[in-house]
Coordinates of C-alpha atoms in Angstrom, one line a residue:
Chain A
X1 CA 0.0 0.0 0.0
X2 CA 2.8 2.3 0.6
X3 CA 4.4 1.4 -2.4
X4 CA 1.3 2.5 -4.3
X5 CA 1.3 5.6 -2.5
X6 CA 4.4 6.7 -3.5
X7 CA 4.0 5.6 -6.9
X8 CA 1.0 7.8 -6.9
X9 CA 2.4 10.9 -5.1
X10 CA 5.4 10.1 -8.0
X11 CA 3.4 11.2 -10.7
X12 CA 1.9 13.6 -9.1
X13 CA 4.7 15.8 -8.2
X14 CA 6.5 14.8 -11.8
X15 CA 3.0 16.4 -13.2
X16 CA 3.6 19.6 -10.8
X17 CA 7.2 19.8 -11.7
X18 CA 6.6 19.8 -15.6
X19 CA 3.9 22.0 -15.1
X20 CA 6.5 24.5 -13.3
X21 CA 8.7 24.8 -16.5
X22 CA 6.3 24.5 -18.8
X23 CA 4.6 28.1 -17.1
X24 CA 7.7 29.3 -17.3
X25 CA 8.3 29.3 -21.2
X26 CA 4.9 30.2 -21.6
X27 CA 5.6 33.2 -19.8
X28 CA 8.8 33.8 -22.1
X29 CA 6.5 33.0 -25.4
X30 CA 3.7 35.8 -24.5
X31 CA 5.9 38.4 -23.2
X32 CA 8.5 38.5 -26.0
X33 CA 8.7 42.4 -25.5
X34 CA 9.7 41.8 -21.9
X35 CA 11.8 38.5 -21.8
X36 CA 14.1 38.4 -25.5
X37 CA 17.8 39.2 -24.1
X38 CA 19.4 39.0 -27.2
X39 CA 20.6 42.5 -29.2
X40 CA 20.3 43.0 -32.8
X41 CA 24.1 43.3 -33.1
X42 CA 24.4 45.6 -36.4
X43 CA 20.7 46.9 -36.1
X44 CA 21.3 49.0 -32.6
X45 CA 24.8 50.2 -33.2
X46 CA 23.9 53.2 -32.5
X47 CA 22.8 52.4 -29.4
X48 CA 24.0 49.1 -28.3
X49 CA 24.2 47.8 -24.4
X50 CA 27.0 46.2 -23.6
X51 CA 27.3 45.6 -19.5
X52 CA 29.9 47.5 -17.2
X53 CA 31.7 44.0 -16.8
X54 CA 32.5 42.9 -20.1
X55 CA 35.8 41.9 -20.8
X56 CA 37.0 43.9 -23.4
X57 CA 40.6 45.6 -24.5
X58 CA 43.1 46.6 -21.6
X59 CA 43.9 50.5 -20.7
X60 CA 46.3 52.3 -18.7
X61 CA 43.6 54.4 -16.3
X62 CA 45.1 58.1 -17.0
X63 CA 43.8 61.0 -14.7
X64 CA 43.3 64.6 -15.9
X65 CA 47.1 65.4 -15.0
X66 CA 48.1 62.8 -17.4
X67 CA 49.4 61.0 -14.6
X68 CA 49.2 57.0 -14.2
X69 CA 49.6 54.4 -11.5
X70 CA 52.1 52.0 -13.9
X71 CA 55.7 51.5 -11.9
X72 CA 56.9 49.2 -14.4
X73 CA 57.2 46.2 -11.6
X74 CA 56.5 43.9 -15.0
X75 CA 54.0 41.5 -12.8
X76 CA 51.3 41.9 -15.5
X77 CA 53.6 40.8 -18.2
X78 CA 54.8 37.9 -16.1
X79 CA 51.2 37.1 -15.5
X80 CA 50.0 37.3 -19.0
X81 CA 49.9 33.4 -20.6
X82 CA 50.9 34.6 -24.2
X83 CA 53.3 37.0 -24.0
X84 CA 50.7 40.0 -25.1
X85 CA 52.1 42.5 -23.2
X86 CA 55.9 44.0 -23.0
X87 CA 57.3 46.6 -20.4
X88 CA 59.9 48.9 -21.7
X89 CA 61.2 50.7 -18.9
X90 CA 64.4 52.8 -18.5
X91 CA 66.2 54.1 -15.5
X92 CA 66.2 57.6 -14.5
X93 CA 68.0 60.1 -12.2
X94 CA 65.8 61.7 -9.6
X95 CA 66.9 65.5 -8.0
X96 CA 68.3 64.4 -5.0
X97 CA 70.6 62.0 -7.4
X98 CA 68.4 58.3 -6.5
X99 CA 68.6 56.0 -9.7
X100 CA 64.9 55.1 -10.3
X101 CA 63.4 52.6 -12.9
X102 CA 60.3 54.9 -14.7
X103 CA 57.9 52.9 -17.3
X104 CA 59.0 54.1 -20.6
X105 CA 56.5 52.3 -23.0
X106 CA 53.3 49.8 -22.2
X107 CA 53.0 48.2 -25.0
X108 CA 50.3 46.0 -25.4
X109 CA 49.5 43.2 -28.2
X110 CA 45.6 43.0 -28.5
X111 CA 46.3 40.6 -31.6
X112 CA 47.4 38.2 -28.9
X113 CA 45.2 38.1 -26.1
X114 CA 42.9 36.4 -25.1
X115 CA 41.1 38.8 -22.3
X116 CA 41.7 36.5 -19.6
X117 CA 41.9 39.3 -17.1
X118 CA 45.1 37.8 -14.8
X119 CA 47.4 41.4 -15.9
X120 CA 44.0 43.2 -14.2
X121 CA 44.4 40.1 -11.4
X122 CA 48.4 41.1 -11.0
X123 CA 48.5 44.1 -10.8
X124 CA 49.1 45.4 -7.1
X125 CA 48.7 49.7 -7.7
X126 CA 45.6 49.4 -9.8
X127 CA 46.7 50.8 -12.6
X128 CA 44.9 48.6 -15.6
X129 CA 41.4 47.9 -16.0
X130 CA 39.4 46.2 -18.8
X131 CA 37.0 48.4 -20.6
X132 CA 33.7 47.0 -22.4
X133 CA 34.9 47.3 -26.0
X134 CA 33.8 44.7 -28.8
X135 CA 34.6 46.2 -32.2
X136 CA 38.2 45.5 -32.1
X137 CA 38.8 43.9 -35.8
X138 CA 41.1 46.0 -38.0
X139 CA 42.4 45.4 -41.6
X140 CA 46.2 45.7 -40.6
X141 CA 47.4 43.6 -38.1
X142 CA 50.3 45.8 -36.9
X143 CA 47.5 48.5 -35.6
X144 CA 46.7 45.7 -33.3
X145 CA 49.7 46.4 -31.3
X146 CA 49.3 49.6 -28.7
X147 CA 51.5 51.6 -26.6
X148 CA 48.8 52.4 -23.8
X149 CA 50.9 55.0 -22.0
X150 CA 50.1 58.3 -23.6
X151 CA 53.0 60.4 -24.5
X152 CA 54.5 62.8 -21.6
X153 CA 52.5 60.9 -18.9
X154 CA 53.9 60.3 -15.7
X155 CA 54.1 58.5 -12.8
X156 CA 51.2 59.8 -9.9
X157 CA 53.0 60.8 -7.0
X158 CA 52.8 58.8 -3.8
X159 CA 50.2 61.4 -1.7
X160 CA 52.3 61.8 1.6
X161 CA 51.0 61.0 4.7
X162 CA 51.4 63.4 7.5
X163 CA 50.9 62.3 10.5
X164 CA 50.3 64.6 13.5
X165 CA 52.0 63.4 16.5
X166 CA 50.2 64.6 19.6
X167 CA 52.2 66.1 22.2
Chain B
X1 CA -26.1 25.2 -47.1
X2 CA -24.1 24.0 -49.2
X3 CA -21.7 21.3 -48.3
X4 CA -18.2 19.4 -49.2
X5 CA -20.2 16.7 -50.5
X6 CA -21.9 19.1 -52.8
X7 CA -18.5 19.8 -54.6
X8 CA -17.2 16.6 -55.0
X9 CA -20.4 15.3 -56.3
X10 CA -20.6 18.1 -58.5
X11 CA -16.9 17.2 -59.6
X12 CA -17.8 13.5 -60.5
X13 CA -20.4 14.5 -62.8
X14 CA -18.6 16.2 -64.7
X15 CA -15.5 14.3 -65.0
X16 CA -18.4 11.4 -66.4
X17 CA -19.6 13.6 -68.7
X18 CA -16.5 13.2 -71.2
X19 CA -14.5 10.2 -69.1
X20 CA -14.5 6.4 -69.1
X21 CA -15.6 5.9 -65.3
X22 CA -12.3 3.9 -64.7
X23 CA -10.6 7.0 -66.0
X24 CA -12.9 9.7 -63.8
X25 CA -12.1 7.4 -60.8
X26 CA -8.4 7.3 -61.4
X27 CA -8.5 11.5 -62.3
X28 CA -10.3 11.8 -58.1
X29 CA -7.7 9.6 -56.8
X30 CA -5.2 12.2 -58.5
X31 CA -7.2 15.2 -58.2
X32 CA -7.3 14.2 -54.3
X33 CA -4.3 13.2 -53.6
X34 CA -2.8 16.6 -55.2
X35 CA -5.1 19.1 -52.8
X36 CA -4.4 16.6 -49.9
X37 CA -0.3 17.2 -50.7
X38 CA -0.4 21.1 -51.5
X39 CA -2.7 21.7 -48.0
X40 CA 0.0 19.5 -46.3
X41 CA 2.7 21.0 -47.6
X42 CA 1.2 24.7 -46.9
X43 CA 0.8 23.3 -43.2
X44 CA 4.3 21.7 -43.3
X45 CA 5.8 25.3 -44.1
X46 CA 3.8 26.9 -41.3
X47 CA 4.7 24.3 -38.9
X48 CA 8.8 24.8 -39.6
X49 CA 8.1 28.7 -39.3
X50 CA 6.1 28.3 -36.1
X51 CA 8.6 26.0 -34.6
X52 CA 11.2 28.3 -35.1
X53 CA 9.9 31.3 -33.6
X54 CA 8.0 29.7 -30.8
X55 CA 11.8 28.2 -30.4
X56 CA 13.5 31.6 -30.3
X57 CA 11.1 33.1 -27.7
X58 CA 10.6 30.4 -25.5
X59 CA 14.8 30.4 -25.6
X60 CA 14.5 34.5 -25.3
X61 CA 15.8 36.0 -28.8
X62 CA 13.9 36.1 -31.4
X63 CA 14.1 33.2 -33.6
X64 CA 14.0 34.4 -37.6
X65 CA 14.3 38.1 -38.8
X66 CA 16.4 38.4 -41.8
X67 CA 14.3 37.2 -44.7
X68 CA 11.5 39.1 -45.5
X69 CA 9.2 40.5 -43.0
X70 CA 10.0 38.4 -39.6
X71 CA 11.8 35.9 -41.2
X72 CA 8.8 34.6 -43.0
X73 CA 10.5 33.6 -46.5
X74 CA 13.0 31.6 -44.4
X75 CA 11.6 28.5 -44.4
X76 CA 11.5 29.0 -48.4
X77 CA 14.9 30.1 -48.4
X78 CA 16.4 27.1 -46.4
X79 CA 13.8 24.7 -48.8
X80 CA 16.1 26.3 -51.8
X81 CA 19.4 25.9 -50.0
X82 CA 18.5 21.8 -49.6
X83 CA 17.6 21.9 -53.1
X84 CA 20.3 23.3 -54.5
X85 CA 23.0 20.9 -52.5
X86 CA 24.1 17.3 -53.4
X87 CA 22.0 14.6 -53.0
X88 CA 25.4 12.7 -51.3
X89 CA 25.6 8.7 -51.0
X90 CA 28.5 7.4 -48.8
X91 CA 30.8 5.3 -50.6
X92 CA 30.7 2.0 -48.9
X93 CA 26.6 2.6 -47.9
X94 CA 24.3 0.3 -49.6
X95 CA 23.1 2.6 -52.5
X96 CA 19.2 1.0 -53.2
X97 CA 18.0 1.1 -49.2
X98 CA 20.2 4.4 -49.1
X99 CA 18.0 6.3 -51.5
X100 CA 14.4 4.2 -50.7
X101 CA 14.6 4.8 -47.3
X102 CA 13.4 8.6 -47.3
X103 CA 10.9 7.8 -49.9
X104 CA 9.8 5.4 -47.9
X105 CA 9.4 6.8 -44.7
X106 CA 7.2 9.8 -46.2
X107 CA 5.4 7.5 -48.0
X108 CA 4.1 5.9 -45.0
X109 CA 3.3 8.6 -43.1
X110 CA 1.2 10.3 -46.3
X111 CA -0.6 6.8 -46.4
X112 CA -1.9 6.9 -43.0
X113 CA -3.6 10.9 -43.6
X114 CA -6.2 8.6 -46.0
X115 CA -8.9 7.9 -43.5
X116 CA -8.8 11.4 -41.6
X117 CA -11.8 14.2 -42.6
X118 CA -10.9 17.7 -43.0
X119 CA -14.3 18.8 -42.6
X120 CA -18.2 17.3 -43.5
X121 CA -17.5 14.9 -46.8
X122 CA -14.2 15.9 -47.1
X123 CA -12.2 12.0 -46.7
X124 CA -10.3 10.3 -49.3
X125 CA -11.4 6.9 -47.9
X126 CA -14.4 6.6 -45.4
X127 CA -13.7 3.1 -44.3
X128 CA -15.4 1.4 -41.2
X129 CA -11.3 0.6 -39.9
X130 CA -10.4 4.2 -40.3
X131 CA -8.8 3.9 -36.7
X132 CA -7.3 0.9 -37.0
X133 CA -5.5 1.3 -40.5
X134 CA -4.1 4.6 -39.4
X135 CA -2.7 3.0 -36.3
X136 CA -1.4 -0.5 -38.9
X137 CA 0.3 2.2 -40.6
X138 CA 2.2 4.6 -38.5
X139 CA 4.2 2.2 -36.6
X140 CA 5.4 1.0 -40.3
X141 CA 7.1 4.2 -40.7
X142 CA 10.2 2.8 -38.1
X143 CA 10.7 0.6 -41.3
X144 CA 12.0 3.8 -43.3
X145 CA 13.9 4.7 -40.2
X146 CA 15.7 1.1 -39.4
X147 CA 16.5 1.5 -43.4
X148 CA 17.8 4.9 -43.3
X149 CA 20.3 3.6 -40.5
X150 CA 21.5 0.5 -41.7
X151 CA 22.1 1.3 -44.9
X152 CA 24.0 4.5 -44.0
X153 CA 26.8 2.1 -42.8
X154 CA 27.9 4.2 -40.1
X155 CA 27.6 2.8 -36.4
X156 CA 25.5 6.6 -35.4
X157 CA 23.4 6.1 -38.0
X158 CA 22.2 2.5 -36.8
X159 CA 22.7 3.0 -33.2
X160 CA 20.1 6.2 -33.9
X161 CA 18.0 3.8 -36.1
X162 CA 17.7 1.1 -33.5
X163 CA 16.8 3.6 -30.8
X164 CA 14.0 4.6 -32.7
X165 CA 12.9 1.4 -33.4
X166 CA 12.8 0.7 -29.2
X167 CA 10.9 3.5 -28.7
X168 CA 8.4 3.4 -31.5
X169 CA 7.8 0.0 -30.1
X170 CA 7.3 0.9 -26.6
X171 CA 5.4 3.5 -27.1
X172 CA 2.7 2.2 -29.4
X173 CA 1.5 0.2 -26.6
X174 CA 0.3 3.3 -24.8
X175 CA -0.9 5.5 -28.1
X176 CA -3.2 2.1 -28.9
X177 CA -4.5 1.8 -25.5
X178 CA -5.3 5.7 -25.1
X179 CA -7.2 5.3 -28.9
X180 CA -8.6 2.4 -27.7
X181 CA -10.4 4.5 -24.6
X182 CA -11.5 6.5 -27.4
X183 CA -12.6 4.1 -29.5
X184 CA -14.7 2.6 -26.6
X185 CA -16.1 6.0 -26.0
X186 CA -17.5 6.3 -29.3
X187 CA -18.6 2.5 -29.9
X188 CA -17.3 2.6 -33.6
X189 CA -13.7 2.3 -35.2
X190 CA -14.6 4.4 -38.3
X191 CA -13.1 8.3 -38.5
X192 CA -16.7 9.1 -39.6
X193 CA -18.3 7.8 -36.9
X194 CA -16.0 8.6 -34.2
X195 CA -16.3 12.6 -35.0
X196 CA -20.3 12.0 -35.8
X197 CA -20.5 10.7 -32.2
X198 CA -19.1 14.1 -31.2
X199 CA -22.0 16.5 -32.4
X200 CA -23.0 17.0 -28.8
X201 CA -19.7 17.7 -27.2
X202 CA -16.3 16.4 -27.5
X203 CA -15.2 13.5 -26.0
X204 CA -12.4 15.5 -23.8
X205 CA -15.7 16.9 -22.4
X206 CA -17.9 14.3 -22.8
X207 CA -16.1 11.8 -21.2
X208 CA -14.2 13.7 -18.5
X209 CA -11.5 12.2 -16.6
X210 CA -10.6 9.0 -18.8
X211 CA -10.7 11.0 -22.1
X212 CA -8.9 13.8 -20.1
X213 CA -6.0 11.5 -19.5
X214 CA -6.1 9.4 -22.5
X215 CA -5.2 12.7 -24.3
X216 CA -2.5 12.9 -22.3
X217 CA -0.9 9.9 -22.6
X218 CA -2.1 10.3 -26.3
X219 CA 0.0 13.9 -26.6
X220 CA 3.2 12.3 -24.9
X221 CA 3.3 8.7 -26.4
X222 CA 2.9 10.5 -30.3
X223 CA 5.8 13.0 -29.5
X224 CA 7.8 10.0 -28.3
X225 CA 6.7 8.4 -32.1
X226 CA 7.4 11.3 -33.6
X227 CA 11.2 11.2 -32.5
X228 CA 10.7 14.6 -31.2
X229 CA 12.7 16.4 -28.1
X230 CA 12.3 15.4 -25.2
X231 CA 12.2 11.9 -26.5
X232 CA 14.6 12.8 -30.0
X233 CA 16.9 9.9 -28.6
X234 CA 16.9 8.5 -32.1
X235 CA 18.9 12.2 -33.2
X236 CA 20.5 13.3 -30.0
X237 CA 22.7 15.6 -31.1
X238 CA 25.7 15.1 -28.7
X239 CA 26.1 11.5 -28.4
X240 CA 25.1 10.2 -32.3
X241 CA 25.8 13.0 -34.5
X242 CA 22.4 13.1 -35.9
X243 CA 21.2 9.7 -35.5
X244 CA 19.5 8.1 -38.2
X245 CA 20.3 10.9 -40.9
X246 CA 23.9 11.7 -40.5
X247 CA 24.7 10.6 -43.6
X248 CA 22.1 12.3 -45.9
X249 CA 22.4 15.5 -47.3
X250 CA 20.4 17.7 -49.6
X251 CA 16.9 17.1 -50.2
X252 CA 17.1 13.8 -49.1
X253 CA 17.8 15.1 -45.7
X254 CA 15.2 17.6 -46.9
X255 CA 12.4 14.5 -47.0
X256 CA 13.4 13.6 -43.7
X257 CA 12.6 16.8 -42.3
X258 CA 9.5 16.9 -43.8
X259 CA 8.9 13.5 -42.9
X260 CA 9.4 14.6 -39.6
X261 CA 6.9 17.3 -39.5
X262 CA 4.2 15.6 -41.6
X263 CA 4.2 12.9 -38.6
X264 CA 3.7 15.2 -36.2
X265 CA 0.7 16.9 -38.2
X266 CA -0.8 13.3 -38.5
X267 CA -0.9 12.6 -35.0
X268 CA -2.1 15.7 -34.1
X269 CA -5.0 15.5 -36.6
X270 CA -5.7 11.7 -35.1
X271 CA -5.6 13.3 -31.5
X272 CA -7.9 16.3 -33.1
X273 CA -10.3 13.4 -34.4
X274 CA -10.1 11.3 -31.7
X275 CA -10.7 14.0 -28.3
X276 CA -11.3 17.4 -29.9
X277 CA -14.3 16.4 -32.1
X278 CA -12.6 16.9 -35.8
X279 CA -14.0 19.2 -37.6
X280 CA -16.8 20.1 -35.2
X281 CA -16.9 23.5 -33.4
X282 CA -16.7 23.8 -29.6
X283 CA -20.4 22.6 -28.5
X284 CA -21.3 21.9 -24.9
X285 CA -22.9 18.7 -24.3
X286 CA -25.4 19.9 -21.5
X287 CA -29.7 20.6 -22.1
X288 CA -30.6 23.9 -21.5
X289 CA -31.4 26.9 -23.3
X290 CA -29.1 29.4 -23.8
X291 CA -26.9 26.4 -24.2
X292 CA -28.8 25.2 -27.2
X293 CA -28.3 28.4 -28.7
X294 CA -24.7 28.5 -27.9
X295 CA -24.7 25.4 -30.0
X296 CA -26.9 26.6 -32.8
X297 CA -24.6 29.3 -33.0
X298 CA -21.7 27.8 -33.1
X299 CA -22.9 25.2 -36.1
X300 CA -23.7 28.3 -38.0
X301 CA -27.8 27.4 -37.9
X302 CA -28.1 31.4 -38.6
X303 CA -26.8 30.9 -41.6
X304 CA -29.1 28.6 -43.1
X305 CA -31.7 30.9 -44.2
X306 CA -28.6 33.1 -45.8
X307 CA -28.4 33.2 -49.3
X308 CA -26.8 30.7 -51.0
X309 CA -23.5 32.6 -52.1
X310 CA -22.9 33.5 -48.5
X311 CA -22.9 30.4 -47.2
X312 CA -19.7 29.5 -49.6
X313 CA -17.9 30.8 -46.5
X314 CA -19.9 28.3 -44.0
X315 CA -17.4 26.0 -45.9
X316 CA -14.1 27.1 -44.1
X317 CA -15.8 27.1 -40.6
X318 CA -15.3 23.3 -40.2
X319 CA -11.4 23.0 -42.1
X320 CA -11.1 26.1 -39.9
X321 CA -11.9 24.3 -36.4
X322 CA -9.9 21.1 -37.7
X323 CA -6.8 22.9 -38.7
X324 CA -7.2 25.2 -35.6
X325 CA -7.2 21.8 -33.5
X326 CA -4.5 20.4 -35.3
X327 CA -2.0 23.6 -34.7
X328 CA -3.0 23.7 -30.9
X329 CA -1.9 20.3 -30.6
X330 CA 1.2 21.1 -32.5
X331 CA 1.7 24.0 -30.6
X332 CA 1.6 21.8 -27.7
X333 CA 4.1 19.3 -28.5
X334 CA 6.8 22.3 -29.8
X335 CA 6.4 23.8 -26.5
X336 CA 6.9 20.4 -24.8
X337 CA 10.3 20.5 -26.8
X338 CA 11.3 23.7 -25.8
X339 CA 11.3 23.1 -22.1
X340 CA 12.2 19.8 -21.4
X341 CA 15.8 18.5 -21.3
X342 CA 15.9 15.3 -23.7
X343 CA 15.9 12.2 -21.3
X344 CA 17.8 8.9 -21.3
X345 CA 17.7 5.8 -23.0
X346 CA 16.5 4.0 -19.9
X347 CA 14.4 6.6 -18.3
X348 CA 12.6 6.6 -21.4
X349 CA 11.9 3.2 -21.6
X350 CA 11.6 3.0 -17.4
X351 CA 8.3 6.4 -18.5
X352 CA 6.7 4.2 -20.6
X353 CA 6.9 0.7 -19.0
X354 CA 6.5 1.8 -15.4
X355 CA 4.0 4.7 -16.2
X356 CA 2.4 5.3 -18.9
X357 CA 1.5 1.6 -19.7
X358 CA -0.3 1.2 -16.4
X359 CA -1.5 4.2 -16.0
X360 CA -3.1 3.8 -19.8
X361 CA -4.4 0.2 -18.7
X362 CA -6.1 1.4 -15.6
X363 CA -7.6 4.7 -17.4
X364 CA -9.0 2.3 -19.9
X365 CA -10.4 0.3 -17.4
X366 CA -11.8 3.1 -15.7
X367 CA -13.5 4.5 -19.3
X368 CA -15.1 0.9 -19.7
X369 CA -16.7 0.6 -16.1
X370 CA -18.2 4.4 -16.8
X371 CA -19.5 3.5 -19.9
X372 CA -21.4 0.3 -18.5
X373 CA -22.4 2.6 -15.6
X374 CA -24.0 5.4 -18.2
X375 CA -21.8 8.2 -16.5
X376 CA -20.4 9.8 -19.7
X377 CA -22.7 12.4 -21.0

């Protein structure tokens, strides 16, 4: 008798479940105006919405001063799985006569990668992000490859920290 | 009013008035068998154009949009693509069965649309077995299938082909016995009789819960004959390829695929015979008043004291209702296809054997002891 029951409530709940999913798409098949997702790609290129996150092509964040956070440590580059990105720094001589290494040229091979995100993973000072770009095809290949540092940009000074010390 | 009957009469005597009757006989069969194949084939390109956007929004995009207005030439489109492309037969396949089996397998399933009315006199072959050839015939149609995978010599292709043949087989069991329920509902094997008996009320109405669960069972077992999704074992995708027609291309792929979709409009036109009353309109089977005139209404009784000429339109109320039924039930087993995940070989055999067979024998059981108590209306 109990094995009847079960059988019973069996089909029962399979009927409930089906019914679930099958109110579900129904729901989808009325209301195409509220539920398609998908974009007409060439049709709303004028307006097209692409979400915040999407992995697209890799910038150097510049601020207004033309400053940027890059200190050449090279982490992104030893990050990167295919070799798409190349430091170039060079050494300079500070005022008070410290040898420094500056970041000369970030250049970046978007013909290469494969927007895997670990440079934005590695680096420590923030100074990369990923921005939501999709039409990235070109007819020459060497335009693929981009020095992302703009020219006469500069390390962002360290803000110092004063501390007061109470008396 | 003028009726179906009217027409075809009409059309004998004058194919007699200048033909040998052997030769006026053979011209109907044509004549017949032409209309039957163009309104199929109409249906057939509606069905591929509905599938594919009730696809696309059940899936949330928008299914076909290039060609012409909403996609609607695409179907017509893709139909030029297959015929364009080579007819390709593998080189170690066996060449006859390779090329008969698609012809074969639409053959059958054309065969079995002989007994079904489209509307009042409109039959190729009123026979008193009407239910009982149409059943004979579908389950031939694995035939075309098992030939389509063995000859293709490729182990897909026959392990899709043997699939199907498994589940046509099991499956039957259950499509019979939920005919069968309505078979004993309406006392009669005959197509004719079977929708007569269903002036008064269809028999989902009429006969309440067994009919209500024989159509069911009826709507599942025929998708799981039709080889569609969730029960498209015999072309699942990711394990065989495309089962039974990896091998074909071009337009005899093309058959297939029409194949597939002229099944699917059979059944649904045997389930629209069978539960939904053919090609009667929605009548309630109770006595009183204003439900009388509901009914007279709905038979078009207004439009009997109509001129003549009128009533010319009186003829597509009926097709109308029976086509209507048919694409409901289609509609049905499409959206069935879009939400369920395709199940396994042994839960689908484990659905059939440890569900729906009982649960068919029972209901049947059930319809006969109402019927012996009078407790169908």
């Amino acid at each position: 008798m109990k094995a009847l029951y079960n059988y019973i409530k069996d089909v029962a709940y399979a009927f409930v479940s089906l019914a679930k999913g099958l109110l579900l798409t129904l729901k989808y098949f009325v209301t195409p105006w509220k539920s398609i997702i998908t974009e007409q790609y060439p049709d709303n290129r004028a307006h097209p919405s692409v979400t915040e996150g999407y992995a697209g092509e890799v910038i150097l964040i510049h601020d207004e001063n033309n400053e940027h956070k890059c200190t050449a440590c090279t982490l992104c580059q030893l990050a990167c799985p295919n070799n798409s990105i190349q430091i170039i720094s060079k050494q300079i001589e500070t005022e008070d006569g410290k040898k420094k290494k500056i970041l000369d040229q970030w250049v970046y091979h978007l013909d290469m990668c494969t927007f895997c995100k670990q440079c934005i993973d590695a680096c420590p000072s923030d100074a990369i992000k990923m921005i939501n770009s999709y039409e990235m095809s070109v007819f020459d290949r060497s335009t693929l490859i981009k020095t992302l540092n703009r020219p006469g940009s500069k390390l962002k000074e360290k803000e110092k920290v004063t501390v007061k010390v109470q008396e | 009013m003028i009726q179906f009957s009217d027409i075809t009469a009409w059309i004998h005597q004058l194919l007699l008035s200048f033909m040998a009757p052997w030769l006026a006989f053979g011209t109907e069969l044509v004549l017949a068998g032409v209309a039957v194949l163009v309104v199929l084939l109409i249906c057939v390109i509606i069905m591929v154009y509905m599938e594919r956007k009730v696809a696309g929004h059940m899936q949330l995009r928008n299914g076909p949009n290039r060609v012409g207005w909403h996609g609607i030439f695409q179907v017509i489109a893709d139909v030029i693509k297959l015929l364009l492309k080579e007819s390709f037969v593998p080189n170690r396949a066996d060449k006859l069965l390779f090329n008969l089996a698609p012809c074969l397998a639409l053959c059958v399933s054309l065969i079995a649309l002989a007994p079904i009315f489209w509307g009042p006199g409109l039959v190729m072959w009123d026979t008193n077995i009407g239910i009982l050839f149409i059943t004979a015939i579908s389950s031939m149609g694995v035939i075309g299938i098992l030939m389509a995978g063995w000859s293709s010599n490729n182990k897909y292709s026959l392990m899709g082909a043997m699939r199907s043949g498994a589940q046509i087989v099991s499956y039957e069991l259950s499509a019979g016995l939920s005919i069968v329920t309505a078979v004993a509902l309406a006392g009669t094997l005959s197509t004719s009789g079977i929708i007569d008996s269903q002036a008064n009320g269809w028999w989902i109405l009429k006969g309440h819960i067994p009919a209500f669960f024989a159509f069911i069972i009826y709507v599942i077992a025929s998708t799981a004959e039709c080889n569609r999704a969730p029960f498209d074992l015999a072309e699942a995708e990711s394990e065989l390829t495309a089962g039974y027609h990896t091998e074909y291309s071009g337009m005899q792929f093309g058959i297939f695929y029409l194949n597939e979709y002229i099944n699917m409009g059979v059944v649904s036109m045997i389930a629209a015979t069978l539960f939904l009353g053919g090609w009667h309109p929605f009548v309630l089977p109770f006595d009183f008043p204003i439900v009388h005139a509901f009914n007279d209404f709905m038979n078009l009784k207004f439009m009997e004291t109509w001129p003549v000429w009128i009533s010319w339109i009186s003829l597509a109320w009926p097709l109308m209702w029976f086509l209507g039924k048919m694409f409901l039930i289609i509609f049905f087993m499409m959206w069935f296809r879009w939400t369920f995940p395709r199940l396994r070989i042994d839960q689908l055999l484990k659905l059939e054997w440890k569900y729906l067979l009982p649960l068919s024998i029972v209901n049947l059981v059930f319809a006969a002891l109402l019927i012996v108590l009078g407790l169908i209306f």
